[in-house]
Amino acid sequence: MRGIAQLLHPLRFMTPKSSLRILAIVVAMAASLPQFTSALEVATTGAEPGKWTMDFDAATKLAGEKKMPILLNFTGSDWCGWCKLMDEAVYSKKEWQDYAAKNLLLVTIDFPQNEKIVPEKYKARNGRMQEEFKVEGYPTYVILDSDGKTVIGRLGAGQDKTPETFIGEVEEALRLSPANIEKKVAELGPDKGAAFKAALEGMKSAEADFKAWLATGPQRSPENDAKFEAFQKRMAEANKAVTAF
């Protein structure tokens, strides 16, 4: 949009006729820009694997029955450009829809400009969930375990994301869900299962220590650069230990 802004800037110094000509060009340019509209059909009641719904309670109930994780989509469906981009580039595609139908419950937590989009009964709940999950921008995608409470992972939008790349991100998050960890431990047996759990604890400890250090607001210095590199190395080694199983 910088080019449009640069065109508008000289209007203060032009005659009315010249200004109108430039304004017509600006309008034509704006009309030629790609316009993304929401590609999602969202139910307001009930839940079904792979289908978007606003009914979090129904989705949570079904998730518990099917032992299936939930993907929360915190969005501004009728105004958020990044949200619409993800709808168009990922969620509207058959590859994503086929994957989601077998693996996920999908819940839309919407904050639209058009208040008629969201039923009144969900508005206060949406606000509470936004606070509960500390959502500060849209879109934010929160993956919950089948209990509808345990956060497995958080994902975001991206200009180059595709169904393939986003499915990969979801799978990476689900790999360390409580249900998948239990399944993995059972498959490995007592000894290897215990070693796998120890590796997981090592990875969590490395990540927690790094976050705690970042929270202190370290200033750029040779000493802190070295600490940063050490944390990165420790986390990489811890992750490698987990993926070895």
PDB file of N, CA and C in Angstrom, residues 116-173:
ATOM      1  N   LYS A 116     -23.555  -9.520  13.654  1.00  0.00           N
ATOM      2  CA  LYS A 116     -24.560 -10.544  13.367  1.00  0.00           C
ATOM      3  C   LYS A 116     -23.936 -11.902  13.035  1.00  0.00           C
ATOM      4  N   ILE A 117     -22.647 -11.908  12.742  1.00  0.00           N
ATOM      5  CA  ILE A 117     -21.993 -13.162  12.359  1.00  0.00           C
ATOM      6  C   ILE A 117     -21.948 -14.149  13.522  1.00  0.00           C
ATOM      7  N   VAL A 118     -21.712 -13.627  14.725  1.00  0.00           N
ATOM      8  CA  VAL A 118     -21.582 -14.487  15.908  1.00  0.00           C
ATOM      9  C   VAL A 118     -22.854 -14.423  16.747  1.00  0.00           C
ATOM     10  N   PRO A 119     -23.481 -15.566  17.026  1.00  0.00           N
ATOM     11  CA  PRO A 119     -24.666 -15.569  17.888  1.00  0.00           C
ATOM     12  C   PRO A 119     -24.367 -14.940  19.248  1.00  0.00           C
ATOM     13  N   GLU A 120     -25.349 -14.269  19.802  1.00  0.00           N
ATOM     14  CA  GLU A 120     -25.180 -13.555  21.067  1.00  0.00           C
ATOM     15  C   GLU A 120     -24.643 -14.468  22.167  1.00  0.00           C
ATOM     16  N   LYS A 121     -25.079 -15.725  22.177  1.00  0.00           N
ATOM     17  CA  LYS A 121     -24.695 -16.643  23.256  1.00  0.00           C
ATOM     18  C   LYS A 121     -23.208 -16.965  23.277  1.00  0.00           C
ATOM     19  N   TYR A 122     -22.498 -16.672  22.173  1.00  0.00           N
ATOM     20  CA  TYR A 122     -21.076 -16.985  22.120  1.00  0.00           C
ATOM     21  C   TYR A 122     -20.171 -15.776  22.373  1.00  0.00           C
ATOM     22  N   LYS A 123     -20.709 -14.578  22.362  1.00  0.00           N
ATOM     23  CA  LYS A 123     -19.861 -13.383  22.384  1.00  0.00           C
ATOM     24  C   LYS A 123     -19.065 -13.244  23.674  1.00  0.00           C
ATOM     25  N   ALA A 124     -19.732 -13.371  24.814  1.00  0.00           N
ATOM     26  CA  ALA A 124     -19.024 -13.260  26.090  1.00  0.00           C
ATOM     27  C   ALA A 124     -18.034 -14.411  26.254  1.00  0.00           C
ATOM     28  N   ARG A 125     -18.448 -15.594  25.842  1.00  0.00           N
ATOM     29  CA  ARG A 125     -17.558 -16.754  25.917  1.00  0.00           C
ATOM     30  C   ARG A 125     -16.307 -16.543  25.085  1.00  0.00           C
ATOM     31  N   ASN A 126     -16.455 -15.985  23.883  1.00  0.00           N
ATOM     32  CA  ASN A 126     -15.299 -15.726  23.034  1.00  0.00           C
ATOM     33  C   ASN A 126     -14.312 -14.799  23.724  1.00  0.00           C
ATOM     34  N   GLY A 127     -14.844 -13.771  24.385  1.00  0.00           N
ATOM     35  CA  GLY A 127     -13.976 -12.853  25.114  1.00  0.00           C
ATOM     36  C   GLY A 127     -13.233 -13.552  26.238  1.00  0.00           C
ATOM     37  N   ARG A 128     -13.928 -14.418  26.958  1.00  0.00           N
ATOM     38  CA  ARG A 128     -13.282 -15.161  28.052  1.00  0.00           C
ATOM     39  C   ARG A 128     -12.190 -16.088  27.518  1.00  0.00           C
ATOM     40  N   MET A 129     -12.471 -16.739  26.395  1.00  0.00           N
ATOM     41  CA  MET A 129     -11.480 -17.657  25.831  1.00  0.00           C
ATOM     42  C   MET A 129     -10.265 -16.900  25.304  1.00  0.00           C
ATOM     43  N   GLN A 130     -10.488 -15.711  24.769  1.00  0.00           N
ATOM     44  CA  GLN A 130      -9.369 -14.901  24.304  1.00  0.00           C
ATOM     45  C   GLN A 130      -8.432 -14.564  25.461  1.00  0.00           C
ATOM     46  N   GLU A 131      -9.007 -14.240  26.623  1.00  0.00           N
ATOM     47  CA  GLU A 131      -8.193 -13.955  27.803  1.00  0.00           C
ATOM     48  C   GLU A 131      -7.540 -15.225  28.339  1.00  0.00           C
ATOM     49  N   GLU A 132      -8.312 -16.300  28.398  1.00  0.00           N
ATOM     50  CA  GLU A 132      -7.802 -17.560  28.946  1.00  0.00           C
ATOM     51  C   GLU A 132      -6.579 -18.048  28.184  1.00  0.00           C
ATOM     52  N   PHE A 133      -6.620 -17.934  26.857  1.00  0.00           N
ATOM     53  CA  PHE A 133      -5.523 -18.433  26.043  1.00  0.00           C
ATOM     54  C   PHE A 133      -4.537 -17.329  25.644  1.00  0.00           C
ATOM     55  N   LYS A 134      -4.702 -16.143  26.261  1.00  0.00           N
ATOM     56  CA  LYS A 134      -3.752 -15.037  26.085  1.00  0.00           C
ATOM     57  C   LYS A 134      -3.513 -14.715  24.607  1.00  0.00           C
ATOM     58  N   VAL A 135      -4.608 -14.574  23.876  1.00  0.00           N
ATOM     59  CA  VAL A 135      -4.533 -14.241  22.455  1.00  0.00           C
ATOM     60  C   VAL A 135      -4.402 -12.732  22.307  1.00  0.00           C
ATOM     61  N   GLU A 136      -3.347 -12.287  21.643  1.00  0.00           N
ATOM     62  CA  GLU A 136      -3.072 -10.858  21.500  1.00  0.00           C
ATOM     63  C   GLU A 136      -3.197 -10.374  20.066  1.00  0.00           C
ATOM     64  N   GLY A 137      -3.424 -11.265  19.131  1.00  0.00           N
ATOM     65  CA  GLY A 137      -3.560 -10.859  17.734  1.00  0.00           C
ATOM     66  C   GLY A 137      -4.231 -11.952  16.931  1.00  0.00           C
ATOM     67  N   TYR A 138      -4.702 -11.588  15.748  1.00  0.00           N
ATOM     68  CA  TYR A 138      -5.398 -12.530  14.871  1.00  0.00           C
ATOM     69  C   TYR A 138      -4.636 -12.688  13.555  1.00  0.00           C
ATOM     70  N   PRO A 139      -4.652 -13.875  12.986  1.00  0.00           N
ATOM     71  CA  PRO A 139      -5.209 -15.087  13.594  1.00  0.00           C
ATOM     72  C   PRO A 139      -4.226 -15.714  14.569  1.00  0.00           C
ATOM     73  N   THR A 140      -4.750 -16.368  15.582  1.00  0.00           N
ATOM     74  CA  THR A 140      -3.966 -17.220  16.472  1.00  0.00           C
ATOM     75  C   THR A 140      -4.632 -18.584  16.487  1.00  0.00           C
ATOM     76  N   TYR A 141      -3.828 -19.610  16.309  1.00  0.00           N
ATOM     77  CA  TYR A 141      -4.352 -20.978  16.286  1.00  0.00           C
ATOM     78  C   TYR A 141      -3.823 -21.728  17.500  1.00  0.00           C
ATOM     79  N   VAL A 142      -4.732 -22.199  18.335  1.00  0.00           N
ATOM     80  CA  VAL A 142      -4.369 -22.917  19.555  1.00  0.00           C
ATOM     81  C   VAL A 142      -4.821 -24.365  19.414  1.00  0.00           C
ATOM     82  N   ILE A 143      -3.895 -25.290  19.598  1.00  0.00           N
ATOM     83  CA  ILE A 143      -4.227 -26.711  19.522  1.00  0.00           C
ATOM     84  C   ILE A 143      -4.414 -27.243  20.935  1.00  0.00           C
ATOM     85  N   LEU A 144      -5.589 -27.809  21.198  1.00  0.00           N
ATOM     86  CA  LEU A 144      -5.911 -28.378  22.501  1.00  0.00           C
ATOM     87  C   LEU A 144      -5.953 -29.897  22.422  1.00  0.00           C
ATOM     88  N   ASP A 145      -5.606 -30.535  23.535  1.00  0.00           N
ATOM     89  CA  ASP A 145      -5.763 -31.977  23.618  1.00  0.00           C
ATOM     90  C   ASP A 145      -7.253 -32.313  23.648  1.00  0.00           C
ATOM     91  N   SER A 146      -7.576 -33.588  23.616  1.00  0.00           N
ATOM     92  CA  SER A 146      -8.975 -34.007  23.529  1.00  0.00           C
ATOM     93  C   SER A 146      -9.794 -33.656  24.764  1.00  0.00           C
ATOM     94  N   ASP A 147      -9.126 -33.217  25.852  1.00  0.00           N
ATOM     95  CA  ASP A 147      -9.872 -32.777  27.035  1.00  0.00           C
ATOM     96  C   ASP A 147     -10.426 -31.366  26.883  1.00  0.00           C
ATOM     97  N   GLY A 148     -10.031 -30.668  25.802  1.00  0.00           N
ATOM     98  CA  GLY A 148     -10.513 -29.310  25.571  1.00  0.00           C
ATOM     99  C   GLY A 148      -9.883 -28.282  26.485  1.00  0.00           C
ATOM    100  N   LYS A 149      -8.836 -28.657  27.215  1.00  0.00           N
ATOM    101  CA  LYS A 149      -8.198 -27.745  28.170  1.00  0.00           C
ATOM    102  C   LYS A 149      -6.683 -27.655  27.982  1.00  0.00           C
ATOM    103  N   THR A 150      -6.046 -28.795  27.808  1.00  0.00           N
ATOM    104  CA  THR A 150      -4.586 -28.842  27.742  1.00  0.00           C
ATOM    105  C   THR A 150      -4.085 -28.284  26.416  1.00  0.00           C
ATOM    106  N   VAL A 151      -3.254 -27.237  26.491  1.00  0.00           N
ATOM    107  CA  VAL A 151      -2.699 -26.625  25.281  1.00  0.00           C
ATOM    108  C   VAL A 151      -1.519 -27.457  24.793  1.00  0.00           C
ATOM    109  N   ILE A 152      -1.610 -27.907  23.553  1.00  0.00           N
ATOM    110  CA  ILE A 152      -0.539 -28.688  22.938  1.00  0.00           C
ATOM    111  C   ILE A 152       0.408 -27.784  22.167  1.00  0.00           C
ATOM    112  N   GLY A 153      -0.145 -26.768  21.498  1.00  0.00           N
ATOM    113  CA  GLY A 153       0.694 -25.889  20.701  1.00  0.00           C
ATOM    114  C   GLY A 153      -0.054 -24.653  20.243  1.00  0.00           C
ATOM    115  N   ARG A 154       0.705 -23.678  19.745  1.00  0.00           N
ATOM    116  CA  ARG A 154       0.153 -22.434  19.203  1.00  0.00           C
ATOM    117  C   ARG A 154       0.810 -22.178  17.856  1.00  0.00           C
ATOM    118  N   LEU A 155      -0.009 -21.843  16.867  1.00  0.00           N
ATOM    119  CA  LEU A 155       0.485 -21.589  15.521  1.00  0.00           C
ATOM    120  C   LEU A 155      -0.024 -20.237  15.035  1.00  0.00           C
ATOM    121  N   GLY A 156       0.579 -19.744  13.951  1.00  0.00           N
ATOM    122  CA  GLY A 156       0.167 -18.459  13.400  1.00  0.00           C
ATOM    123  C   GLY A 156       0.070 -18.501  11.886  1.00  0.00           C
ATOM    124  N   ALA A 157      -0.221 -17.351  11.307  1.00  0.00           N
ATOM    125  CA  ALA A 157      -0.368 -17.239   9.855  1.00  0.00           C
ATOM    126  C   ALA A 157       0.987 -17.009   9.202  1.00  0.00           C
ATOM    127  N   GLY A 158       1.020 -17.147   7.891  1.00  0.00           N
ATOM    128  CA  GLY A 158       2.231 -16.874   7.133  1.00  0.00           C
ATOM    129  C   GLY A 158       1.899 -16.722   5.668  1.00  0.00           C
ATOM    130  N   GLN A 159       2.579 -15.811   5.002  1.00  0.00           N
ATOM    131  CA  GLN A 159       2.265 -15.513   3.607  1.00  0.00           C
ATOM    132  C   GLN A 159       2.499 -16.708   2.688  1.00  0.00           C
ATOM    133  N   ASP A 160       3.483 -17.548   3.023  1.00  0.00           N
ATOM    134  CA  ASP A 160       3.838 -18.656   2.140  1.00  0.00           C
ATOM    135  C   ASP A 160       3.302 -19.999   2.624  1.00  0.00           C
ATOM    136  N   LYS A 161       2.390 -19.996   3.570  1.00  0.00           N
ATOM    137  CA  LYS A 161       1.897 -21.268   4.103  1.00  0.00           C
ATOM    138  C   LYS A 161       0.953 -21.944   3.113  1.00  0.00           C
ATOM    139  N   THR A 162       1.063 -23.252   3.091  1.00  0.00           N
ATOM    140  CA  THR A 162       0.244 -24.093   2.222  1.00  0.00           C
ATOM    141  C   THR A 162      -0.386 -25.180   3.093  1.00  0.00           C
ATOM    142  N   PRO A 163      -1.333 -25.938   2.549  1.00  0.00           N
ATOM    143  CA  PRO A 163      -1.861 -27.060   3.332  1.00  0.00           C
ATOM    144  C   PRO A 163      -0.751 -27.991   3.818  1.00  0.00           C
ATOM    145  N   GLU A 164       0.231 -28.264   2.949  1.00  0.00           N
ATOM    146  CA  GLU A 164       1.313 -29.174   3.313  1.00  0.00           C
ATOM    147  C   GLU A 164       2.128 -28.640   4.484  1.00  0.00           C
ATOM    148  N   THR A 165       2.532 -27.379   4.419  1.00  0.00           N
ATOM    149  CA  THR A 165       3.382 -26.832   5.480  1.00  0.00           C
ATOM    150  C   THR A 165       2.615 -26.688   6.786  1.00  0.00           C
ATOM    151  N   PHE A 166       1.343 -26.295   6.696  1.00  0.00           N
ATOM    152  CA  PHE A 166       0.573 -26.099   7.922  1.00  0.00           C
ATOM    153  C   PHE A 166       0.241 -27.441   8.575  1.00  0.00           C
ATOM    154  N   ILE A 167      -0.066 -28.444   7.768  1.00  0.00           N
ATOM    155  CA  ILE A 167      -0.283 -29.784   8.314  1.00  0.00           C
ATOM    156  C   ILE A 167       0.981 -30.257   9.029  1.00  0.00           C
ATOM    157  N   GLY A 168       2.138 -29.949   8.448  1.00  0.00           N
ATOM    158  CA  GLY A 168       3.401 -30.312   9.089  1.00  0.00           C
ATOM    159  C   GLY A 168       3.553 -29.660  10.451  1.00  0.00           C
ATOM    160  N   GLU A 169       3.154 -28.391  10.566  1.00  0.00           N
ATOM    161  CA  GLU A 169       3.228 -27.691  11.849  1.00  0.00           C
ATOM    162  C   GLU A 169       2.283 -28.319  12.872  1.00  0.00           C
ATOM    163  N   VAL A 170       1.082 -28.651  12.420  1.00  0.00           N
ATOM    164  CA  VAL A 170       0.114 -29.291  13.320  1.00  0.00           C
ATOM    165  C   VAL A 170       0.641 -30.641  13.793  1.00  0.00           C
ATOM    166  N   GLU A 171       1.182 -31.431  12.863  1.00  0.00           N
ATOM    167  CA  GLU A 171       1.703 -32.752  13.210  1.00  0.00           C
ATOM    168  C   GLU A 171       2.859 -32.652  14.198  1.00  0.00           C
ATOM    169  N   GLU A 172       3.710 -31.666  14.011  1.00  0.00           N
ATOM    170  CA  GLU A 172       4.837 -31.482  14.933  1.00  0.00           C
ATOM    171  C   GLU A 172       4.337 -31.181  16.335  1.00  0.00           C
ATOM    172  N   ALA A 173       3.298 -30.351  16.439  1.00  0.00           N
ATOM    173  CA  ALA A 173       2.723 -30.038  17.752  1.00  0.00           C
ATOM    174  C   ALA A 173       2.062 -31.272  18.362  1.00  0.00           C
TER     175      ALA A 173
END
